CSV table of C-alpha atoms in Angstrom, one decimal:
chain,number,residue,atom,x,y,z
A,229,MET,CA,0.1,0.0,0.0
A,230,LYS,CA,0.9,3.7,-0.4
A,231,ILE,CA,0.5,5.2,3.1
A,232,VAL,CA,1.4,8.8,3.7
A,233,VAL,CA,2.8,9.7,7.1
A,234,ILE,CA,1.9,13.4,8.2
A,235,GLY,CA,4.6,14.3,10.5
A,236,GLY,CA,6.6,11.7,9.2
A,237,THR,CA,10.0,13.1,10.1
A,238,GLY,CA,9.3,13.6,14.0
A,239,LEU,CA,9.9,11.2,16.8
A,240,ILE,CA,6.9,9.0,16.2
A,241,GLY,CA,6.4,9.5,12.5
A,242,SER,CA,10.0,8.6,11.5
A,243,LYS,CA,9.7,5.5,13.2
A,244,VAL,CA,6.1,4.9,11.8
A,245,VAL,CA,7.7,5.1,8.3
A,246,GLU,CA,10.5,2.8,8.9
A,247,LYS,CA,8.2,0.3,10.3
A,248,LEU,CA,5.9,0.3,7.3
A,249,LYS,CA,8.8,0.3,4.8
A,250,GLN,CA,10.1,-3.0,6.8
A,251,LYS,CA,6.8,-4.6,5.8
A,252,GLY,CA,7.2,-3.8,2.2
A,253,HIS,CA,4.9,-0.6,2.1
A,254,ALA,CA,5.5,2.7,0.2
A,255,ALA,CA,5.5,4.6,3.3
A,256,ILE,CA,6.1,8.4,2.6
A,257,ALA,CA,7.2,10.9,5.2
A,258,ALA,CA,5.1,14.2,4.5
A,259,ALA,CA,6.4,17.3,6.6
A,260,PRO,CA,7.2,20.9,5.8
A,261,ASN,CA,10.8,19.9,5.4
A,262,THR,CA,9.7,17.2,2.7
A,263,GLY,CA,7.6,19.9,0.8
A,264,VAL,CA,4.2,19.1,2.4
A,265,ASN,CA,2.5,21.6,4.5
A,266,THR,CA,-1.0,20.8,6.1
A,267,ILE,CA,-1.5,24.5,7.0
A,268,THR,CA,-0.9,26.0,3.6
A,269,GLY,CA,-2.0,23.0,1.6
A,270,GLU,CA,1.4,22.7,-0.2
A,271,GLY,CA,2.2,19.5,-1.6
A,272,LEU,CA,-1.0,17.7,-0.2
A,273,ALA,CA,-2.7,16.9,-3.5
A,274,GLU,CA,0.5,15.4,-5.0
A,275,VAL,CA,1.7,13.3,-2.0
A,276,LEU,CA,-1.8,11.8,-1.5
A,277,ALA,CA,-2.3,10.9,-5.2
A,278,GLY,CA,-2.7,7.1,-5.1
A,279,ALA,CA,-2.6,6.7,-1.3
A,280,GLN,CA,-4.8,4.2,0.5
A,281,VAL,CA,-4.1,5.2,4.0
A,282,VAL,CA,-3.0,8.3,5.7
A,283,VAL,CA,-1.3,8.6,9.1
A,284,ASP,CA,-1.3,11.8,11.1
A,285,VAL,CA,1.1,11.9,14.0
A,286,ALA,CA,1.8,15.7,13.3
A,287,ASN,CA,1.6,18.1,16.4
A,288,SER,CA,0.9,21.8,16.8
A,289,PRO,CA,4.5,23.6,17.0
A,290,SER,CA,2.9,26.0,19.6
A,291,PHE,CA,1.1,24.7,22.8
A,292,GLU,CA,-0.4,28.2,23.4
A,293,ASP,CA,-4.2,27.8,23.3
A,294,GLN,CA,-5.4,29.8,20.2
A,295,ALA,CA,-2.3,28.7,18.1
A,296,ALA,CA,-2.8,24.9,18.7
A,297,MET,CA,-6.6,25.2,18.0
A,298,GLU,CA,-6.1,27.2,14.8
A,299,PHE,CA,-3.4,24.4,13.7
A,300,PHE,CA,-5.6,21.4,14.3
A,301,GLN,CA,-8.7,22.9,12.7
A,302,THR,CA,-6.8,24.2,9.6
A,303,ALA,CA,-4.8,21.0,9.3
A,304,GLY,CA,-8.0,19.1,9.7
A,305,ARG,CA,-9.9,21.0,7.1
A,306,ASN,CA,-7.2,20.7,4.6
A,307,LEU,CA,-6.3,17.0,5.1
A,308,THR,CA,-9.9,16.0,4.9
A,309,ALA,CA,-10.4,17.7,1.7
A,310,ALA,CA,-7.4,16.3,0.0
A,311,GLU,CA,-8.2,12.8,1.2
A,312,VAL,CA,-11.5,12.9,-0.1
A,313,ALA,CA,-10.2,14.2,-3.4
A,314,ALA,CA,-7.7,11.3,-3.6
A,315,GLY,CA,-9.8,8.6,-2.5
A,316,VAL,CA,-8.2,7.8,0.9
A,317,ARG,CA,-9.8,4.9,2.4
A,318,HIS,CA,-8.5,5.1,6.1
A,319,HIS,CA,-7.3,7.8,8.2
A,320,VAL,CA,-5.2,6.9,11.3
A,321,ALA,CA,-4.4,9.6,13.8
A,322,LEU,CA,-2.4,9.8,17.1
A,323,SER,CA,-4.1,11.4,20.2
A,324,VAL,CA,-3.9,11.4,23.9
A,325,VAL,CA,-5.4,9.1,26.6
A,326,GLY,CA,-7.6,11.6,28.7
A,327,THR,CA,-8.0,14.1,26.3
A,328,GLU,CA,-11.6,14.7,27.4
A,329,ARG,CA,-10.6,15.0,30.8
A,330,LEU,CA,-8.1,17.6,30.3
A,331,GLN,CA,-10.4,20.3,29.0
A,332,ALA,CA,-9.0,23.0,31.2
A,333,SER,CA,-6.0,23.1,28.8
A,334,GLY,CA,-6.3,25.0,25.7
A,335,TYR,CA,-4.1,22.4,23.8
A,336,PHE,CA,-6.5,19.4,24.7
A,337,ARG,CA,-9.5,21.1,23.8
A,338,ALA,CA,-7.6,21.7,20.3
A,339,LYS,CA,-6.9,17.9,20.5
A,340,LEU,CA,-10.6,17.0,21.1
A,341,THR,CA,-11.6,19.3,18.1
A,342,GLN,CA,-9.3,17.4,16.1
A,343,GLU,CA,-10.7,14.2,17.3
A,344,ASN,CA,-14.3,15.4,16.6
A,345,HIS,CA,-13.5,16.6,13.1
A,346,ILE,CA,-12.1,13.2,12.3
A,347,LYS,CA,-15.2,11.4,13.5
A,348,SER,CA,-17.5,13.5,11.6
A,349,SER,CA,-15.4,13.3,8.3
A,350,PRO,CA,-16.4,10.9,5.5
A,351,ILE,CA,-13.1,9.1,5.7
A,352,PRO,CA,-13.0,5.8,7.6
A,353,TYR,CA,-10.8,6.1,10.7
A,354,THR,CA,-9.0,4.9,13.6
A,355,LEU,CA,-8.0,7.1,16.5
A,356,VAL,CA,-5.0,5.8,18.6
A,357,ARG,CA,-4.9,7.4,22.0
A,358,ALA,CA,-1.3,7.0,23.6
A,359,THR,CA,-0.5,7.7,27.2
A,360,GLN,CA,2.7,10.1,27.6
A,361,PHE,CA,5.9,9.1,26.3
A,362,PHE,CA,9.1,8.0,28.3
A,363,GLU,CA,10.7,10.5,26.2
A,364,PHE,CA,8.2,13.2,27.6
A,365,VAL,CA,9.3,12.7,31.1
A,366,ARG,CA,12.0,15.2,31.2
A,367,ALA,CA,9.9,17.7,29.9
A,368,ILE,CA,7.4,17.2,32.6
A,369,ALA,CA,10.1,17.9,35.0
A,370,GLN,CA,10.8,21.0,33.4
A,371,PHE,CA,7.2,22.5,33.2
A,372,SER,CA,6.9,21.4,36.8
A,373,THR,CA,9.9,23.2,38.3
A,374,ASP,CA,9.7,26.0,40.8
A,375,GLY,CA,13.3,26.9,41.6
A,376,ASN,CA,15.1,23.7,42.9
A,377,THR,CA,11.9,22.0,43.4
A,378,VAL,CA,9.5,19.8,41.1
A,379,ARG,CA,6.1,19.5,42.2
A,380,LEU,CA,3.9,16.9,40.9
A,381,PRO,CA,0.3,15.5,41.7
A,382,PRO,CA,0.9,11.6,42.7
A,383,VAL,CA,-1.7,10.6,40.4
A,384,LEU,CA,-1.7,7.4,38.4
A,385,PHE,CA,0.6,7.3,35.3
A,386,GLN,CA,1.1,4.7,32.7
A,387,PRO,CA,3.7,6.1,30.1
A,388,MET,CA,5.0,4.4,27.3
A,389,ALA,CA,8.1,4.3,25.1
A,390,ALA,CA,8.0,6.1,21.7
A,391,GLU,CA,9.0,2.8,20.1
A,392,ASP,CA,5.9,1.0,21.2
A,393,VAL,CA,3.7,4.1,20.2
A,394,SER,CA,5.1,3.9,16.7
A,395,THR,CA,4.5,0.0,16.5
A,396,ALA,CA,0.9,0.5,17.6
A,397,VAL,CA,0.4,3.3,15.2
A,398,ALA,CA,1.9,1.3,12.1
A,399,GLU,CA,-0.3,-1.8,13.2
A,400,ALA,CA,-3.6,0.5,13.0
A,401,ALA,CA,-2.3,1.7,9.5
A,402,LEU,CA,-2.2,-1.8,8.2
A,403,ALA,CA,-5.6,-3.0,9.8
A,404,GLU,CA,-9.2,-2.3,8.8
A,405,PRO,CA,-10.6,1.2,10.2
A,406,VAL,CA,-12.3,0.5,13.5
A,407,ASN,CA,-14.2,3.8,13.3
A,408,GLY,CA,-13.6,4.3,16.9
A,409,THR,CA,-10.8,4.7,19.6
A,410,VAL,CA,-8.0,2.4,20.5
A,411,GLU,CA,-6.1,3.1,23.7
A,412,ILE,CA,-2.4,2.3,24.2
A,413,ALA,CA,-0.4,2.5,27.3
A,414,GLY,CA,2.9,1.3,29.0
A,415,PRO,CA,3.2,-2.0,30.9
A,416,ASP,CA,3.6,-0.5,34.3
A,417,THR,CA,1.7,2.0,36.3
A,418,PHE,CA,3.4,4.6,38.6
A,419,THR,CA,2.6,7.8,40.5
A,420,LEU,CA,3.4,10.8,38.3
A,421,ASP,CA,6.3,11.8,40.7
A,422,GLU,CA,8.0,8.2,40.5
A,423,PRO,CA,9.5,8.2,36.8
A,424,VAL,CA,10.4,11.9,37.0
A,425,ARG,CA,12.3,11.1,40.1
A,426,LYS,CA,14.0,8.4,38.5
A,427,VAL,CA,14.9,10.4,35.4
A,428,LEU,CA,16.5,13.2,37.5
A,429,GLU,CA,18.4,10.8,39.7
A,430,TYR,CA,19.7,9.0,36.4
A,431,ASP,CA,20.8,12.4,35.2
A,432,ASN,CA,22.4,13.4,38.4
A,433,ASP,CA,20.0,16.4,38.4
A,434,ALA,CA,19.9,18.1,42.0
A,435,ARG,CA,16.1,19.1,41.8
A,436,LYS,CA,14.0,17.5,44.6
A,437,VAL,CA,10.7,15.9,43.4
A,438,ILE,CA,7.8,16.5,45.6
A,439,ALA,CA,4.7,14.6,45.5
A,440,ASP,CA,2.1,17.2,46.1
A,441,PRO,CA,-1.7,16.4,45.8
A,442,ALA,CA,-2.6,20.0,45.0
A,443,ALA,CA,0.1,20.5,42.1
A,444,PRO,CA,-1.3,20.8,38.8
A,445,TYR,CA,-0.2,19.0,35.9
A,446,SER,CA,0.6,21.0,32.6
A,447,GLY,CA,-1.2,23.8,34.5
A,448,VAL,CA,-4.3,21.6,34.9
A,449,LYS,CA,-5.9,20.1,37.9
A,450,VAL,CA,-6.0,16.2,37.5
A,451,SER,CA,-7.5,13.4,39.4
A,452,GLU,CA,-6.1,10.0,40.3
A,453,LYS,CA,-7.4,8.4,37.0
A,454,THR,CA,-7.1,11.4,34.7
A,455,LEU,CA,-3.8,10.2,32.8
A,456,VAL,CA,-4.6,6.5,32.6
A,457,PRO,CA,-6.5,4.6,30.0
A,458,GLY,CA,-9.5,2.5,30.9
A,459,ALA,CA,-9.7,-1.5,30.9
A,460,GLY,CA,-8.6,-3.1,27.7
A,461,ALA,CA,-5.9,-0.7,26.6
A,462,ARG,CA,-3.2,-2.2,24.5
A,463,LEU,CA,0.0,-2.4,26.5
A,464,GLY,CA,3.5,-1.9,25.1
A,465,SER,CA,6.4,-4.2,26.1
A,466,THR,CA,9.0,-1.8,26.9
A,467,ARG,CA,9.6,-1.0,30.7
A,468,PHE,CA,10.7,2.3,32.0
A,469,ASP,CA,13.7,1.2,33.8
A,470,TRP,CA,14.9,-0.7,30.9
A,471,TRP,CA,14.4,2.4,28.5
A,472,LEU,CA,16.2,4.7,31.0
A,473,ALA,CA,19.2,2.4,31.0
A,474,HIS,CA,19.3,1.8,27.2
A,475,VAL,CA,17.9,4.9,25.4
A,476,PRO,CA,20.3,8.1,25.6
A,477,PRO,CA,18.7,11.2,26.4
A,478,PRO,CA,18.2,13.7,23.6
A,479,LYS,CA,21.1,16.0,22.7
A,480,LYS,CA,20.9,19.5,24.5
């Protein structure tokens, strides 16, 4: 099959492209740096010609409320129009577990708008909702830091490796559309402060992690189960401790 991966040069997209190619499919990485722009529409019609499946793992370059909303609305409209014109048979999109429970955040309001647009479009679809990536844990520490202290609510947290996310997305692209949502998560459940504390210890980072029930997550008040999937989620195989010891941190 010809499968176009929107956001195909990023962390997840590049892995999805590689996994699909390994299975013998014509997977194309579509991103502004490959001449395809879902906001301006540049290159969309050309890259989608003859494509059976579109995988969208692109993210808004800004987490600011209005910028994120405009990104997902504009990209969604342009993608759907181009998919209809090209006769695409399956749209796969990556979203976030708990999106509907994080609506105090403008970014997650934008993600829910994206999901609802996909559901209302005429293209058969599969929504893959993932928990936070292991690769995002250091960023959680950054946006939760106050001075030399990291304050996090000790709510349930079931992160997963980007490698496992990309495997699940690639599998969804090769399966029939479910016209619904699939949840994926890591194999182990922690409290949110635990993996952050482990990463900082591994990095020899002197910041102190404090479990504070009043602390927000990404500026949003969360409850015990806000960030974890429901029953029946598909679990990745990579454990956090193995990942921490074997996957080098990103270059500064």
